[in-house]
Coordinates of N, CA and C in Angstrom, one line a residue:
M54 N -60.0 51.2 9.3 CA -59.7 51.6 10.8 C -58.6 51.0 11.1
D55 N -57.6 51.5 11.7 CA -56.3 50.6 12.4 C -57.0 50.0 13.9
H56 N -56.8 48.8 13.9 CA -57.4 48.3 14.8 C -56.7 48.2 16.4
D57 N -55.5 48.8 16.2 CA -54.6 49.1 17.2 C -55.2 50.1 18.2
H58 N -56.1 51.0 17.5 CA -56.5 52.1 18.3 C -57.9 52.0 18.8
A59 N -58.6 52.8 19.8 CA -59.8 52.5 20.0 C -60.9 53.3 18.8
D60 N -62.0 52.7 18.9 CA -63.3 53.1 17.9 C -64.2 53.7 18.9
P61 N -64.6 54.9 19.1 CA -65.5 55.2 20.2 C -66.8 54.7 19.9
D62 N -67.0 54.4 18.4 CA -68.5 53.6 18.3 C -68.4 52.3 19.2
R63 N -67.6 51.9 19.6 CA -67.4 50.6 20.1 C -67.2 50.6 21.8
A64 N -67.5 52.0 22.3 CA -67.0 51.8 23.3 C -67.6 51.0 24.6
G65 N -66.8 50.4 25.6 CA -67.0 49.2 26.4 C -66.8 47.9 25.9
Q66 N -66.9 47.7 24.5 CA -66.8 46.2 23.8 C -65.3 45.8 24.0
L67 N -65.4 44.5 23.9 CA -63.6 44.3 24.2 C -62.8 44.6 23.0
H68 N -61.9 45.0 23.3 CA -60.7 45.9 21.9 C -59.8 44.6 21.8
H69 N -59.1 43.5 22.7 CA -58.2 42.9 22.3 C -57.7 41.9 23.8
L70 N -57.4 40.8 23.8 CA -57.6 39.2 24.5 C -56.1 39.1 24.4
E71 N -55.1 39.2 25.6 CA -53.7 38.6 25.4 C -53.5 37.5 26.4
L72 N -53.2 36.4 25.9 CA -52.9 35.0 26.7 C -51.4 34.6 26.5
Y73 N -51.0 34.1 27.6 CA -49.5 33.7 27.5 C -49.6 32.3 27.8
A74 N -48.7 31.4 27.1 CA -48.9 30.2 26.9 C -47.1 29.5 27.3
S75 N -47.4 28.4 28.1 CA -46.1 28.0 28.1 C -45.5 26.9 27.3
D76 N -46.1 26.6 26.4 CA -45.5 26.4 25.3 C -46.5 26.7 24.1
L77 N -45.7 27.8 23.2 CA -46.2 28.6 22.1 C -47.0 28.0 21.1
D78 N -45.9 26.8 20.6 CA -46.4 26.2 19.3 C -47.7 25.3 19.9
A79 N -47.9 24.8 20.7 CA -48.7 23.8 21.1 C -50.2 24.9 20.9
S80 N -49.7 26.0 22.2 CA -51.0 27.2 21.9 C -51.6 27.7 20.7
V81 N -50.5 27.9 19.9 CA -50.8 28.4 18.3 C -51.6 27.4 17.7
A82 N -51.3 26.4 17.7 CA -51.9 24.9 17.0 C -53.3 25.0 17.4
F83 N -54.1 25.2 18.5 CA -55.2 25.4 19.1 C -55.8 26.7 18.8
W84 N -55.3 27.7 19.0 CA -55.8 28.9 18.8 C -56.0 29.2 17.4
D85 N -54.9 28.8 16.4 CA -55.2 29.3 15.2 C -55.9 28.3 14.6
W86 N -56.4 27.4 15.1 CA -57.6 26.5 14.1 C -58.7 27.2 15.0
L87 N -59.2 27.1 16.2 CA -60.3 27.7 16.7 C -60.4 29.0 16.1
L88 N -60.0 30.1 16.2 CA -60.0 31.5 16.2 C -60.2 31.7 14.4
G89 N -59.2 30.9 13.4 CA -60.0 30.7 12.2 C -61.2 30.1 11.7
E90 N -61.7 29.2 12.7 CA -63.1 28.6 12.5 C -64.2 29.7 13.0
L91 N -63.8 30.8 13.6 CA -64.5 31.9 14.4 C -64.5 32.9 13.4
G92 N -63.6 32.9 12.2 CA -63.5 34.3 11.4 C -62.6 35.2 11.6
Y93 N -61.6 34.8 12.4 CA -60.4 35.7 12.9 C -59.3 35.3 11.7
E94 N -58.6 36.2 11.4 CA -57.2 36.1 10.3 C -56.1 36.5 11.0
P95 N -55.0 35.9 10.7 CA -53.8 35.9 11.1 C -53.4 37.7 10.9
K96 N -53.1 38.4 12.0 CA -52.8 39.6 12.3 C -51.0 40.1 12.1
N97 N -50.7 39.5 13.0 CA -49.1 39.6 13.1 C -48.6 38.5 13.9
E98 N -47.4 38.2 13.3 CA -46.3 37.0 13.9 C -44.8 37.4 14.1
W99 N -44.6 36.8 15.3 CA -43.2 37.5 15.4 C -42.6 36.5 16.6
D100 N -41.3 36.5 16.5 CA -40.9 35.5 17.4 C -41.0 35.7 19.2
G101 N -41.8 34.6 19.4 CA -42.4 34.5 20.8 C -44.0 35.0 20.8
G102 N -44.5 35.2 19.6 CA -45.9 35.8 19.6 C -46.6 35.4 18.4
R103 N -47.9 35.5 18.2 CA -49.0 35.7 17.2 C -50.2 36.4 17.6
S104 N -51.0 37.0 16.8 CA -52.1 37.4 16.8 C -53.0 37.5 15.4
W105 N -54.2 37.4 16.0 CA -55.5 37.1 14.9 C -56.3 38.3 15.5
V106 N -57.0 38.8 14.2 CA -58.0 39.8 14.2 C -59.2 39.4 13.3
N107 N -60.3 40.1 14.0 CA -61.9 39.3 13.7 C -62.4 41.0 13.8
G108 N -62.3 41.7 12.7 CA -62.9 43.4 12.9 C -62.2 44.0 14.0
P109 N -62.7 44.6 14.6 CA -62.4 45.7 15.4 C -61.4 44.8 17.1
T110 N -61.5 43.9 16.9 CA -60.9 43.1 18.0 C -60.3 41.6 17.7
Y111 N -58.9 41.8 18.4 CA -58.0 40.8 17.9 C -57.5 40.0 19.7
V112 N -57.1 39.0 18.8 CA -56.2 38.1 20.4 C -54.8 38.0 19.8
V113 N -54.1 38.1 21.2 CA -52.6 37.6 21.0 C -52.3 37.0 22.0
L114 N -51.3 36.2 21.6 CA -50.8 34.8 22.1 C -49.0 35.0 22.4
V115 N -48.9 35.1 23.4 CA -47.2 35.3 23.8 C -46.9 34.1 24.8
Q116 N -45.4 33.4 24.2 CA -44.6 32.7 25.0 C -44.5 33.5 26.2
A117 N -44.9 32.7 27.5 CA -44.6 33.0 28.6 C -42.9 33.2 29.4
D118 N -42.8 33.7 29.8 CA -41.5 33.8 30.6 C -41.0 32.9 31.5
G119 N -40.4 31.7 31.2 CA -39.7 31.0 32.5 C -40.6 30.4 33.1
S120 N -41.9 30.9 33.5 CA -42.5 30.8 34.8 C -43.1 29.2 35.1
D121 N -42.9 28.7 35.9 CA -43.3 27.1 36.2 C -44.8 27.3 36.6
A122 N -45.3 28.0 37.1 CA -46.7 28.4 37.7 C -47.9 28.1 36.4
E123 N -48.5 26.8 36.9 CA -49.6 26.4 35.6 C -51.0 27.4 36.0
F124 N -51.5 27.5 34.9 CA -52.7 28.3 34.9 C -54.0 27.8 35.6
D125 N -54.5 28.3 36.6 CA -55.6 27.8 37.3 C -56.9 28.8 37.1
R126 N -57.7 28.2 36.5 CA -58.7 28.9 36.1 C -59.7 29.1 37.5
L127 N -59.5 28.2 38.3 CA -60.5 28.6 39.5 C -59.8 29.5 40.7
A128 N -58.6 29.6 40.4 CA -58.0 30.9 41.4 C -58.3 32.0 40.8
A129 N -58.0 32.9 41.6 CA -58.2 34.4 41.3 C -57.6 34.9 40.1
G130 N -58.5 35.5 39.3 CA -58.0 35.9 38.2 C -59.2 35.6 37.1
L131 N -58.7 35.4 35.5 CA -59.2 34.7 34.5 C -59.6 33.3 34.7
N132 N -61.2 33.4 34.7 CA -61.8 32.1 34.5 C -61.9 31.2 33.0
H133 N -62.6 31.9 32.2 CA -62.8 31.8 30.8 C -62.8 32.6 29.6
V134 N -62.9 32.4 28.6 CA -62.9 33.5 27.4 C -64.3 32.7 26.5
A135 N -65.3 33.5 26.6 CA -66.4 33.5 25.3 C -66.5 33.9 24.3
F136 N -66.8 33.4 23.3 CA -67.1 34.1 21.8 C -68.7 33.9 21.6
H137 N -69.1 34.4 20.8 CA -70.2 34.5 20.0 C -70.1 33.0 18.5
A138 N -71.0 32.5 18.3 CA -70.9 31.5 17.4 C -71.7 32.0 16.4
A139 N -71.8 31.7 15.1 CA -72.8 32.2 13.7 C -74.0 31.3 14.2
S140 N -73.9 30.1 14.6 CA -75.2 29.1 14.5 C -74.8 27.9 15.5
R141 N -75.8 27.2 16.0 CA -75.9 26.4 16.6 C -74.8 24.7 16.0
E142 N -75.3 25.0 14.5 CA -74.2 24.0 13.4 C -72.7 24.4 14.0
Q143 N -72.3 25.8 13.9 CA -70.8 26.0 14.1 C -70.5 25.5 15.5
V144 N -71.3 25.2 16.6 CA -71.2 24.9 17.9 C -71.0 23.7 17.8
D145 N -71.8 22.6 17.2 CA -71.7 21.4 17.1 C -70.2 21.1 16.5
D146 N -70.0 21.9 15.4 CA -68.8 21.6 14.4 C -67.3 22.0 15.0
L147 N -67.4 22.8 16.2 CA -66.4 23.5 16.8 C -66.4 21.8 18.1
T148 N -67.4 21.5 18.2 CA -67.3 20.7 19.2 C -66.6 19.6 18.7
A149 N -67.0 18.8 17.6 CA -66.5 17.8 17.0 C -64.9 18.0 16.4
G150 N -64.5 19.0 16.3 CA -63.3 19.5 16.0 C -62.2 19.4 17.3
V151 N -63.1 19.7 18.3 CA -62.4 19.8 20.0 C -62.1 18.4 20.2
R152 N -63.2 17.2 19.9 CA -63.0 16.3 20.3 C -62.0 15.4 19.2
D153 N -62.0 15.8 18.1 CA -60.9 15.1 16.9 C -59.3 15.7 17.7
R154 N -59.2 16.9 18.4 CA -57.7 17.3 18.4 C -57.3 16.6 19.6
G155 N -56.0 16.5 19.7 CA -55.1 15.7 21.0 C -54.8 16.7 21.9
D156 N -55.1 18.2 21.6 CA -54.6 19.5 22.5 C -55.6 19.8 23.3
S157 N -56.7 19.3 23.1 CA -57.9 20.1 24.0 C -59.0 19.3 24.8
T158 N -60.0 19.7 25.1 CA -60.5 18.5 25.8 C -62.4 19.3 26.0
V159 N -63.1 18.8 25.4 CA -64.9 19.1 25.9 C -64.9 18.9 27.6
L160 N -65.6 20.0 28.0 CA -65.8 20.2 29.5 C -67.5 19.8 29.3
Y161 N -67.8 19.1 30.5 CA -68.7 19.0 31.1 C -69.6 18.1 29.9
E162 N -69.2 16.8 29.4 CA -69.8 16.1 28.3 C -71.0 15.7 29.1
D163 N -71.1 15.3 30.4 CA -72.5 14.8 30.7 C -73.8 15.8 30.5
R164 N -73.2 17.3 30.0 CA -74.4 18.5 29.9 C -74.2 18.9 29.1
H165 N -73.5 18.3 28.0 CA -73.2 19.3 26.6 C -74.1 18.9 26.0
P166 N -74.9 20.0 25.2 CA -74.5 21.3 24.9 C -75.0 22.3 25.9
F167 N -75.8 22.1 26.6 CA -76.6 22.8 27.7 C -75.6 23.0 29.1
A168 N -74.7 22.8 29.1 CA -74.0 22.8 30.6 C -74.2 24.4 31.3
G169 N -74.2 25.2 30.4 CA -74.3 26.8 31.2 C -75.8 27.1 31.2
G170 N -76.7 26.1 30.8 CA -78.0 26.5 30.8 C -78.6 27.0 29.1
Y171 N -77.5 27.1 28.6 CA -77.7 27.7 27.0 C -76.9 26.8 26.0
Y172 N -77.0 27.0 24.8 CA -76.3 26.2 23.9 C -75.0 26.6 23.5
A173 N -73.9 26.0 24.3 CA -72.7 26.0 23.8 C -71.8 25.1 24.0
L174 N -70.6 25.4 23.6 CA -69.1 24.4 23.9 C -68.3 24.8 24.9
Y175 N -68.1 24.0 25.7 CA -67.1 24.8 26.8 C -65.9 23.4 26.7
C176 N -64.6 24.0 26.4 CA -63.5 23.5 26.3 C -62.4 23.8 27.0
E177 N -61.2 23.3 26.9 CA -59.9 23.8 27.6 C -58.9 23.8 26.4
D178 N -58.3 24.9 26.5 CA -56.9 24.8 25.8 C -56.0 24.2 26.2
P179 N -54.8 24.1 25.5 CA -53.5 23.2 25.8 C -53.3 23.7 27.1
E180 N -53.4 25.0 27.5 CA -52.8 25.4 28.8 C -53.7 25.3 30.1
G181 N -55.1 24.8 29.6 CA -56.2 24.9 30.5 C -57.3 25.7 30.7
V182 N -56.9 26.9 29.8 CA -57.6 27.7 29.9 C -59.2 27.5 29.2
K183 N -60.1 27.8 30.3 CA -61.3 27.5 29.7 C -62.3 28.4 28.6
V184 N -62.5 27.7 27.1 CA -63.1 28.6 26.2 C -64.4 28.2 26.0
E185 N -65.4 29.1 26.1 CA -67.0 28.8 25.7 C -67.0 29.4 23.9
V186 N -67.9 29.0 23.4 CA -68.5 29.3 22.2 C -70.1 29.1 22.4
V187 N -70.6 30.4 22.3 CA -72.2 30.5 22.6 C -72.8 30.3 21.1
G188 N -73.7 29.6 21.4 CA -74.8 29.5 20.0 C -75.6 30.5 20.3
P189 N -76.5 30.8 19.1 CA -77.7 31.5 19.1 C -78.9 30.9 19.3
E190 N -79.9 31.5 20.0 CA -81.2 31.1 20.4 C -82.0 29.7 19.2

């Protein structure tokens, strides 16, 4: 199936997510790593953007137009993006990967991995977007 069009069998599920970056190269480095670990594959690449696909869902990253406004997850609008993890071990591996990277930060270290009351990684991408990866029971 062409994932650019809706699948009626998945009505109500996430179709795609589009994020804008002030530094596309820095954001691509993080998102390419994270999405690859979560089973996404490169979908498209163009001047000023990239996308990755996993089944019927895809993520788009685009270079923002000259805005000086920084992302603020505590302001009105997007707070965070959450993904399913295949296992708690995957959450642990991703956490170790974020700690090893210089472009992202593990959040809530004092309560990790149960900061939200369940097993998950919370981190920030290079733009300050909070990303959550939720482990199974």
